[in-house]
Amino acid sequence: MNKIRRLTLFFSLMAPAFISGGMGLRDYFEYAPIFGWVAGLVLFLLALIFAVKSAERSS
């Protein structure tokens, strides 16, 4: 597995973790859900960028 595919997998797995963490911490930190969703969105976008790069390299 090359570096770009590993990064895609890493970002794809971290995004839902940030979203879940933000929702889980909403009782302790007022803006935790916003932070979790924004961080999750950014990580999903990074995963998409790396997936497109990986597809371009393989073709």
mmCIF file with all atom_site columns, C-alpha atoms in Angstrom:
data_model
loop_
_atom_site.group_PDB
_atom_site.id
_atom_site.type_symbol
_atom_site.label_atom_id
_atom_site.label_alt_id
_atom_site.label_comp_id
_atom_site.label_asym_id
_atom_site.label_entity_id
_atom_site.label_seq_id
_atom_site.pdbx_PDB_ins_code
_atom_site.Cartn_x
_atom_site.Cartn_y
_atom_site.Cartn_z
_atom_site.occupancy
_atom_site.B_iso_or_equiv
_atom_site.pdbx_formal_charge
_atom_site.auth_seq_id
_atom_site.auth_comp_id
_atom_site.auth_asym_id
_atom_site.auth_atom_id
_atom_site.pdbx_PDB_model_num
ATOM 1  C CA . MET A 1 1  ? 0.000   0.000  0.000   1.00 0.00 ? 1  MET A CA 1
ATOM 2  C CA . ASN A 1 2  ? 1.560   3.274  -1.033  1.00 0.00 ? 2  ASN A CA 1
ATOM 3  C CA . LYS A 1 3  ? 1.727   6.479  0.979   1.00 0.00 ? 3  LYS A CA 1
ATOM 4  C CA . ILE A 1 4  ? -1.212  8.217  -0.704  1.00 0.00 ? 4  ILE A CA 1
ATOM 5  C CA . ARG A 1 5  ? -3.554  5.286  -0.099  1.00 0.00 ? 5  ARG A CA 1
ATOM 6  C CA . ARG A 1 6  ? -2.465  5.097  3.530   1.00 0.00 ? 6  ARG A CA 1
ATOM 7  C CA . LEU A 1 7  ? -3.195  8.802  3.964   1.00 0.00 ? 7  LEU A CA 1
ATOM 8  C CA . THR A 1 8  ? -6.601  8.360  2.335   1.00 0.00 ? 8  THR A CA 1
ATOM 9  C CA . LEU A 1 9  ? -7.427  5.541  4.740   1.00 0.00 ? 9  LEU A CA 1
ATOM 10 C CA . PHE A 1 10 ? -6.130  7.509  7.728   1.00 0.00 ? 10 PHE A CA 1
ATOM 11 C CA . PHE A 1 11 ? -8.186  10.610 6.909   1.00 0.00 ? 11 PHE A CA 1
ATOM 12 C CA . SER A 1 12 ? -11.262 8.498  6.162   1.00 0.00 ? 12 SER A CA 1
ATOM 13 C CA . LEU A 1 13 ? -11.036 6.835  9.571   1.00 0.00 ? 13 LEU A CA 1
ATOM 14 C CA . MET A 1 14 ? -10.232 9.995  11.519  1.00 0.00 ? 14 MET A CA 1
ATOM 15 C CA . ALA A 1 15 ? -13.145 12.034 10.131  1.00 0.00 ? 15 ALA A CA 1
ATOM 16 C CA . PRO A 1 16 ? -15.930 10.033 11.824  1.00 0.00 ? 16 PRO A CA 1
ATOM 17 C CA . ALA A 1 17 ? -13.824 9.854  14.979  1.00 0.00 ? 17 ALA A CA 1
ATOM 18 C CA . PHE A 1 18 ? -13.722 13.661 15.140  1.00 0.00 ? 18 PHE A CA 1
ATOM 19 C CA . ILE A 1 19 ? -17.461 13.913 14.469  1.00 0.00 ? 19 ILE A CA 1
ATOM 20 C CA . SER A 1 20 ? -18.248 11.334 17.162  1.00 0.00 ? 20 SER A CA 1
ATOM 21 C CA . GLY A 1 21 ? -15.849 12.962 19.583  1.00 0.00 ? 21 GLY A CA 1
ATOM 22 C CA . GLY A 1 22 ? -17.407 16.352 19.045  1.00 0.00 ? 22 GLY A CA 1
ATOM 23 C CA . MET A 1 23 ? -20.892 14.999 19.605  1.00 0.00 ? 23 MET A CA 1
ATOM 24 C CA . GLY A 1 24 ? -19.754 13.068 22.667  1.00 0.00 ? 24 GLY A CA 1
ATOM 25 C CA . LEU A 1 25 ? -18.116 16.093 24.268  1.00 0.00 ? 25 LEU A CA 1
ATOM 26 C CA . ARG A 1 26 ? -21.047 18.466 23.745  1.00 0.00 ? 26 ARG A CA 1
ATOM 27 C CA . ASP A 1 27 ? -21.944 18.352 27.449  1.00 0.00 ? 27 ASP A CA 1
ATOM 28 C CA . TYR A 1 28 ? -18.441 19.411 28.479  1.00 0.00 ? 28 TYR A CA 1
ATOM 29 C CA . PHE A 1 29 ? -17.519 21.908 25.768  1.00 0.00 ? 29 PHE A CA 1
ATOM 30 C CA . GLU A 1 30 ? -20.129 24.166 24.204  1.00 0.00 ? 30 GLU A CA 1
ATOM 31 C CA . TYR A 1 31 ? -18.638 24.296 20.711  1.00 0.00 ? 31 TYR A CA 1
ATOM 32 C CA . ALA A 1 32 ? -17.436 20.694 20.542  1.00 0.00 ? 32 ALA A CA 1
ATOM 33 C CA . PRO A 1 33 ? -20.037 19.606 17.933  1.00 0.00 ? 33 PRO A CA 1
ATOM 34 C CA . ILE A 1 34 ? -19.098 22.498 15.649  1.00 0.00 ? 34 ILE A CA 1
ATOM 35 C CA . PHE A 1 35 ? -15.405 21.693 15.994  1.00 0.00 ? 35 PHE A CA 1
ATOM 36 C CA . GLY A 1 36 ? -16.056 17.984 15.418  1.00 0.00 ? 36 GLY A CA 1
ATOM 37 C CA . TRP A 1 37 ? -18.161 18.517 12.290  1.00 0.00 ? 37 TRP A CA 1
ATOM 38 C CA . VAL A 1 38 ? -15.774 21.085 10.784  1.00 0.00 ? 38 VAL A CA 1
ATOM 39 C CA . ALA A 1 39 ? -12.739 18.896 11.478  1.00 0.00 ? 39 ALA A CA 1
ATOM 40 C CA . GLY A 1 40 ? -14.586 15.864 10.095  1.00 0.00 ? 40 GLY A CA 1
ATOM 41 C CA . LEU A 1 41 ? -15.511 17.756 6.928   1.00 0.00 ? 41 LEU A CA 1
ATOM 42 C CA . VAL A 1 42 ? -11.925 18.908 6.421   1.00 0.00 ? 42 VAL A CA 1
ATOM 43 C CA . LEU A 1 43 ? -10.630 15.368 6.910   1.00 0.00 ? 43 LEU A CA 1
ATOM 44 C CA . PHE A 1 44 ? -13.200 13.949 4.479   1.00 0.00 ? 44 PHE A CA 1
ATOM 45 C CA . LEU A 1 45 ? -12.149 16.559 1.905   1.00 0.00 ? 45 LEU A CA 1
ATOM 46 C CA . LEU A 1 46 ? -8.493  15.658 2.414   1.00 0.00 ? 46 LEU A CA 1
ATOM 47 C CA . ALA A 1 47 ? -9.354  11.981 1.958   1.00 0.00 ? 47 ALA A CA 1
ATOM 48 C CA . LEU A 1 48 ? -11.170 12.853 -1.264  1.00 0.00 ? 48 LEU A CA 1
ATOM 49 C CA . ILE A 1 49 ? -8.183  14.832 -2.568  1.00 0.00 ? 49 ILE A CA 1
ATOM 50 C CA . PHE A 1 50 ? -5.785  11.982 -1.832  1.00 0.00 ? 50 PHE A CA 1
ATOM 51 C CA . ALA A 1 51 ? -8.172  9.420  -3.365  1.00 0.00 ? 51 ALA A CA 1
ATOM 52 C CA . VAL A 1 52 ? -8.292  11.451 -6.584  1.00 0.00 ? 52 VAL A CA 1
ATOM 53 C CA . LYS A 1 53 ? -4.483  11.718 -6.602  1.00 0.00 ? 53 LYS A CA 1
ATOM 54 C CA . SER A 1 54 ? -4.220  7.968  -6.129  1.00 0.00 ? 54 SER A CA 1
ATOM 55 C CA . ALA A 1 55 ? -6.649  7.331  -8.991  1.00 0.00 ? 55 ALA A CA 1
ATOM 56 C CA . GLU A 1 56 ? -4.708  9.662  -11.283 1.00 0.00 ? 56 GLU A CA 1
ATOM 57 C CA . ARG A 1 57 ? -1.439  7.888  -10.506 1.00 0.00 ? 57 ARG A CA 1
ATOM 58 C CA . SER A 1 58 ? -2.833  4.433  -11.175 1.00 0.00 ? 58 SER A CA 1
ATOM 59 C CA . SER A 1 59 ? -4.269  5.313  -14.580 1.00 0.00 ? 59 SER A CA 1
#
